[in-house]
Coordinates of C-alpha atoms and ligand atoms in Angstrom, one line a residue:
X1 CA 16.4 -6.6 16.6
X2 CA 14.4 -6.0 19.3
X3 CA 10.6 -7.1 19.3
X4 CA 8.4 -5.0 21.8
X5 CA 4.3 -5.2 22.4
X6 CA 3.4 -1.7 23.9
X7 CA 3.3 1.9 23.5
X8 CA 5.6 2.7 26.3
X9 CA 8.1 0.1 25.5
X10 CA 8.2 1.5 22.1
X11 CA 8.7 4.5 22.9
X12 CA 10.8 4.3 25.7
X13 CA 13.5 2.4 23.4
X14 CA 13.2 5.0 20.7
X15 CA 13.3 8.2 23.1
X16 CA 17.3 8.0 23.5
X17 CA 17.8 7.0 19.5
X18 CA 15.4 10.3 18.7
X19 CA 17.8 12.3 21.5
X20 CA 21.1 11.3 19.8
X21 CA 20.0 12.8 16.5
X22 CA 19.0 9.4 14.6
X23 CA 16.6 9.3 12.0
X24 CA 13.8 7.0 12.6
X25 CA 12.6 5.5 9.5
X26 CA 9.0 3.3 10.0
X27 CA 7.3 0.5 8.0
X28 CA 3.6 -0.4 8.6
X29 CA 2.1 -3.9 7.6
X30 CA -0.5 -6.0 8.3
X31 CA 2.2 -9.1 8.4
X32 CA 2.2 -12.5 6.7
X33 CA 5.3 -10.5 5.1
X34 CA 6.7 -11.1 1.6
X35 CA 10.1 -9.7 -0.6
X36 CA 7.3 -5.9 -1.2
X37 CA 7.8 -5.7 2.8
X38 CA 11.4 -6.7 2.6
X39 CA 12.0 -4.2 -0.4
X40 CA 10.6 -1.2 1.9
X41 CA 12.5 -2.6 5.0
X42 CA 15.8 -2.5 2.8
X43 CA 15.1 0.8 1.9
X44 CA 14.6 2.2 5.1
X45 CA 17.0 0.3 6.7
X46 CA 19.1 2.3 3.5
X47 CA 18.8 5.0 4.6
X48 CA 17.5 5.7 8.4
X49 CA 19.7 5.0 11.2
X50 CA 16.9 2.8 13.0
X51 CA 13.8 1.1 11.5
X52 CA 11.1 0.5 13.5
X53 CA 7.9 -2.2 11.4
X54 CA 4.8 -2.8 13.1
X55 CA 2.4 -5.9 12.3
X56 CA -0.7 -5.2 13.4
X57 CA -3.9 -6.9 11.5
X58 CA -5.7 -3.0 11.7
X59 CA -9.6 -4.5 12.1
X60 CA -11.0 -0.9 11.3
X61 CA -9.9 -1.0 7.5
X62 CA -11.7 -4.6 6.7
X63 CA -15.3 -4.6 6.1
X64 CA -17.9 -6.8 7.7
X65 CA -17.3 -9.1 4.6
X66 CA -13.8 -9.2 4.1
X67 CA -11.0 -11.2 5.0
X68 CA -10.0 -10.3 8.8
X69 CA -10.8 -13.3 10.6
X70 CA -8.7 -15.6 8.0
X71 CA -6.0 -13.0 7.3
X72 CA -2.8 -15.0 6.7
X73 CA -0.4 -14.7 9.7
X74 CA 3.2 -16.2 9.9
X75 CA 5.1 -14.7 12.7
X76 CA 7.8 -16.9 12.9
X77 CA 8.5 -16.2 9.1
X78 CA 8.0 -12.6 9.8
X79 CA 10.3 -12.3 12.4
X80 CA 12.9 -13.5 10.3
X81 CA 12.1 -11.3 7.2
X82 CA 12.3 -8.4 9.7
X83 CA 15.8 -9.6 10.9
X84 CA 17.2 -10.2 7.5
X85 CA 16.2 -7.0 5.9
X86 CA 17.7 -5.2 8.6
X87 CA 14.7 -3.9 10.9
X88 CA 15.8 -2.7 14.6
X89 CA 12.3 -3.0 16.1
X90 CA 9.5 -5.1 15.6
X91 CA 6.5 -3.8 16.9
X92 CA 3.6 -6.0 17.6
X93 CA 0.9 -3.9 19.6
X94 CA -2.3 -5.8 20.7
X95 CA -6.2 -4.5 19.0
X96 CA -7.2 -3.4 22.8
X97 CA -4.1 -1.6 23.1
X98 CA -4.8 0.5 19.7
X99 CA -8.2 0.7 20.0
X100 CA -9.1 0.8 23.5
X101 CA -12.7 0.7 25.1
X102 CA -14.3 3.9 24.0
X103 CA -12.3 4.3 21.1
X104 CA -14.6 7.1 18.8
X105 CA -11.9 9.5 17.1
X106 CA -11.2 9.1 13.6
X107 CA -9.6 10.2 10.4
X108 CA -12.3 11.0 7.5
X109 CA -10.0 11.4 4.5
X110 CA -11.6 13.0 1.9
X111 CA -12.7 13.3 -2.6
X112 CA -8.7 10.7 -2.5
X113 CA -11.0 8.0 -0.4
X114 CA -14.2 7.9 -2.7
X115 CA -13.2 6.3 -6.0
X116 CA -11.2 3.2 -7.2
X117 CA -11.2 0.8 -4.0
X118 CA -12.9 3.3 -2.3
X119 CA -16.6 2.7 -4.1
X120 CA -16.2 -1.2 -3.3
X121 CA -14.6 -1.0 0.1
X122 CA -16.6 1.7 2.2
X123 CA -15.0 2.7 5.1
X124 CA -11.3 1.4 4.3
X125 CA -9.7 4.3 3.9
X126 CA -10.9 6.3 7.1
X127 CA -9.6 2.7 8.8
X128 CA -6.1 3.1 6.9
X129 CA -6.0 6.9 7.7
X130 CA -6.8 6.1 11.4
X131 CA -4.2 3.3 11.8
X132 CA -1.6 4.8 10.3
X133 CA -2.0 8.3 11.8
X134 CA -1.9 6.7 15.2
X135 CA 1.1 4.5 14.4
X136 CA 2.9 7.4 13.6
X137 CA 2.0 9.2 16.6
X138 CA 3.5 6.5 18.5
X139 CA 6.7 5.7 16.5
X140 CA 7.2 9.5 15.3
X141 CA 8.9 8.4 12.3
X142 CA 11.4 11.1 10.0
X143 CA 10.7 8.2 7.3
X144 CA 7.8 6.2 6.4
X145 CA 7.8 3.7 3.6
X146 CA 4.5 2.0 1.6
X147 CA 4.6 0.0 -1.7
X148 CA 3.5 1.7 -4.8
X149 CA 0.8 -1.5 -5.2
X150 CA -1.6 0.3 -2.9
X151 CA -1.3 3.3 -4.9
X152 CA -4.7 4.8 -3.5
X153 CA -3.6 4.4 0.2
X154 CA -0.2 6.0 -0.8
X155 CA -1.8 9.0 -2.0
X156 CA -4.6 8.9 1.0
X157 CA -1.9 8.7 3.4
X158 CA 0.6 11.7 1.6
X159 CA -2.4 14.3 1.7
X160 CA -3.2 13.3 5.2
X161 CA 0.2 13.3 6.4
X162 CA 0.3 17.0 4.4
X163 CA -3.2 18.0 6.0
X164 CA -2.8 17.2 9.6
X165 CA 0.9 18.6 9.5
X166 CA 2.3 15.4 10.7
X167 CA 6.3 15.5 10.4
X168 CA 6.8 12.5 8.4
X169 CA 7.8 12.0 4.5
X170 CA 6.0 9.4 2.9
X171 CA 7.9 7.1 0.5
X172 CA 7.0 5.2 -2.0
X173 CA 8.8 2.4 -3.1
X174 CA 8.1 0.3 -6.3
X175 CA 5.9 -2.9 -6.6
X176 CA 7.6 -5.9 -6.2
X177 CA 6.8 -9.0 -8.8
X178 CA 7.4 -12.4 -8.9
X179 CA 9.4 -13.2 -12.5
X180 CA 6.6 -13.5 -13.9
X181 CA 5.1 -10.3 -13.7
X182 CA 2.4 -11.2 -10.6
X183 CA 2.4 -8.5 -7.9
X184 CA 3.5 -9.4 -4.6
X185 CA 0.6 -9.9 -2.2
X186 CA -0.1 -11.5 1.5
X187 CA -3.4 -12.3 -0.3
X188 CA -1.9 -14.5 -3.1
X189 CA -1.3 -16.9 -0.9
X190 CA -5.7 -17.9 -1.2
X191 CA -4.1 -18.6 -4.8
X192 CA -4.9 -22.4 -6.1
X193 CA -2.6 -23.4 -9.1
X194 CA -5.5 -22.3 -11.9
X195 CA -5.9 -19.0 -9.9
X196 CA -2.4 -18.0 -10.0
X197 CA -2.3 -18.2 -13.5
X198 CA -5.3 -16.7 -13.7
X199 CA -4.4 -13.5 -11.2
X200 CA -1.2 -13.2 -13.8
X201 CA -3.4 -11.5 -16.2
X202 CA -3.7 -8.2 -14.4
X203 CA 0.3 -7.8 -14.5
X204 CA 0.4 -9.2 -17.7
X205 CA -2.7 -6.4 -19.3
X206 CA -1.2 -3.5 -16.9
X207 CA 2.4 -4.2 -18.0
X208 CA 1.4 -4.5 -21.8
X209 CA -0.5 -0.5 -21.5
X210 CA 2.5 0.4 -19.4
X211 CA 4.8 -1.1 -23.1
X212 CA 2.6 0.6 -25.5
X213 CA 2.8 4.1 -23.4
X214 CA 6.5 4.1 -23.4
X215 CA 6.5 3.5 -27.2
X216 CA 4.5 6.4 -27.4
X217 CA 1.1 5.8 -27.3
X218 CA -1.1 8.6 -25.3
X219 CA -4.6 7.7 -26.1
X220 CA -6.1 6.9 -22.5
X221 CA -9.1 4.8 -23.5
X222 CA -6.5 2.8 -26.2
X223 CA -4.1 1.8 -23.1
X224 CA -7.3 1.0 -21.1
X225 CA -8.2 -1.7 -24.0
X226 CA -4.8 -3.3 -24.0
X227 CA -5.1 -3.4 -20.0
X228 CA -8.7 -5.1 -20.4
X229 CA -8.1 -7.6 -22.9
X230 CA -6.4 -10.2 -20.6
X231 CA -8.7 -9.4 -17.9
X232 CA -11.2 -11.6 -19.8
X233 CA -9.6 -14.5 -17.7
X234 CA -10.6 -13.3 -14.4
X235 CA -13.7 -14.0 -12.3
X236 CA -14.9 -10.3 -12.4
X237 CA -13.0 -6.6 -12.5
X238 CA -14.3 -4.1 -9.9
X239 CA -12.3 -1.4 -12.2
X240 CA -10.1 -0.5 -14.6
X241 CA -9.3 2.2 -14.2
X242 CA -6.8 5.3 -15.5
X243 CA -6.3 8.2 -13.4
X244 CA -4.4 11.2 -12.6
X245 CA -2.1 10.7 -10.0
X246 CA -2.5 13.7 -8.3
X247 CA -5.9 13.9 -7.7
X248 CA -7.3 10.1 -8.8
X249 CA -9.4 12.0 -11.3
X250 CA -10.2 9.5 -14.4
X251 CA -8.4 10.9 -17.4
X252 CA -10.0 11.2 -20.6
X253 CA -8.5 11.7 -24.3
X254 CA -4.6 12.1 -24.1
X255 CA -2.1 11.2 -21.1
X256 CA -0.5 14.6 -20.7
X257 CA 0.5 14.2 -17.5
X258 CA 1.1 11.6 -14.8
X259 CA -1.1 9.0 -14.5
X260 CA -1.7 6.0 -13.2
X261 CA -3.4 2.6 -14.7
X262 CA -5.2 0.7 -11.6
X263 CA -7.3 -2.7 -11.5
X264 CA -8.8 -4.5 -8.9
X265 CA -10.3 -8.1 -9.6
X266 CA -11.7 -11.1 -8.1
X267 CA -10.0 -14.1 -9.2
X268 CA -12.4 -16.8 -7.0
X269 CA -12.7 -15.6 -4.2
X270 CA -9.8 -13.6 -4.1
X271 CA -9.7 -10.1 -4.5
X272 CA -6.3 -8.7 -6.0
X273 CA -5.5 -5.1 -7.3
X274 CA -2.2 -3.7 -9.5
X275 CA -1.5 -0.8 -11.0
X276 CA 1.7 0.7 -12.9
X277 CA 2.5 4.4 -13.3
X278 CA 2.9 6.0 -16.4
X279 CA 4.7 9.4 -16.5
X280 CA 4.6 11.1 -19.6
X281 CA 8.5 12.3 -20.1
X282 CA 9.3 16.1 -19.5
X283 CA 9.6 17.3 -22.9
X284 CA 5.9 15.8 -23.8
X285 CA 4.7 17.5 -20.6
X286 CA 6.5 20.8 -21.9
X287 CA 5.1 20.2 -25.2
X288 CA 1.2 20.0 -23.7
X289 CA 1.3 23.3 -21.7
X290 CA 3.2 25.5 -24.7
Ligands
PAF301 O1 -0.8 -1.6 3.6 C1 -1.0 -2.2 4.7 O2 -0.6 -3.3 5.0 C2 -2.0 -1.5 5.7 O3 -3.0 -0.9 5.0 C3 -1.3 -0.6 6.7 C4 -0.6 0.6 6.0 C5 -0.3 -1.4 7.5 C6 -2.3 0.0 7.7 O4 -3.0 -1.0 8.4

């Protein structure tokens, strides 16, 4: 693995990998790495001939209130995470290198940026968007690989990456959990004992909506109940929230098509969001549009 700090570095490594024909596959993170990161790593390591992670803590998608100053950080660990799950080069740019002085060009995503973490975290998205849209102008990835437990910035970055042309499939790969249902997160690690059993009960409502829809219930606002009834145990919810994949449009009434159940929570003074997919199987979706 080789571990490089600039642009030109970067690309002067990749230049003769991209010449000889290899595919490039790319995984973004913020660091303080866990098994989610190692799970897209895998993957792209799977099936790309190189796989190039950056850590970079991206200061443009935290807001003035948020967690940037004490975001967890590990590189040691990380560098060994990287190594294990088969990355070929560690990218580890510096903040004045990304955004120099005079920085002023953005990407505005648009309607995909405004609801779910959107209404509570103004700005995030355009901060995402900008980051990663850069990033991939500097790796030029064939591949690039995000966890299905930022669902909103998967579908952000897809329709940008569609919009802007960019030459890059997105892939999604599936949340990773602890064995007891908890989604992986850099941000558990703010978790006391009580809060970590606490933060179980968004895995455990989400998982119990995502049981009752694959025995066949389809009433939205009766899967959104299950979800909630857990959630009593947290601090406060910020949403709960079931949408169409697609578009993040709430669905009302039936789950005809794909959709997906999100929450975001406060548990102390940690803010943690899930969400799990529920795809309605073909024949049902046949069944809706005859
Ligand atoms: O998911 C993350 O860790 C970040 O939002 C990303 C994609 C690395 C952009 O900073």
């Amino acid at each position: 693995m080789r571990v490089v700090r600039t642009i030109a570095d970067l690309r002067a490594l990749l230049r003769p990998l991209r010449e000889a024909g290899k595919r490039i596959g790319f995984v973004p993170t913020m660091g303080f790495l866990h098994e989610g990161h190692g799970a897209l790593i895998r993957q792209s390591a799977a099936r790309c001939d190189a796989t190039v992670v950056s850590i970079f803590v991206n200061p443009t998608q935290f807001g003035p209130s948020e967690d940037l100053a004490s975001y967890p950080k590990d590189l040691e660990r990380d560098q060994n995470l990287c190594l294990e799950a088969g990355t070929t080069v560690l990218f580890l740019p510096e903040a004045a290198e990304i955004y120099p002085t005079g920085f002023q060009t953005h990407v505005e995503p648009g309607r995909l940026a405004e609801p779910l973490c959107g209404r509570f975290r103004p700005g995030h998205f355009r901060g995402v968007a900008t980051v990663v849209a850069k990033l991939f102008n500097m790796v030029e990835p064939d591949l690039a690989f995000f966890g299905q437990k930022d669902f909103q910035q998967t579908v952000v970055i897809r329709r940008m990456a569609r919009d802007l042309n960019l030459p890059v499939d997105v892939v999604v790969v599936p949340t990773v959990r602890e064995a007891d249902g908890l989604a992986l997160s850099s941000r558990n690690t703010y978790l006391d004992e009580d809060a970590r059993r606490r933060a179980l009960r968004l895995s455990e409502g989400l998982l119990s909506a995502k049981a009752a829809f694959e025995a066949g219930e389809r009433d939205g606002a009766k899967l959104v109940e299950i979800a909630r009834k857990p959630l009593s145990g947290v601090d406060s919810i910020q949403y709960l929230e079931l949408v169409d994949t697609q578009n993040l449009e709430p669905i009302q009434g039936r789950v005809d098509r794909s959709a997906a159940l999100c929450v975001a929570a406060y548990v102390g003074s940690t803010r943690l969001i899930d969400n799990v997919l529920l795809s309605p199987p073909a024949s049902d979706l046949a069944a809706s549009a005859s």
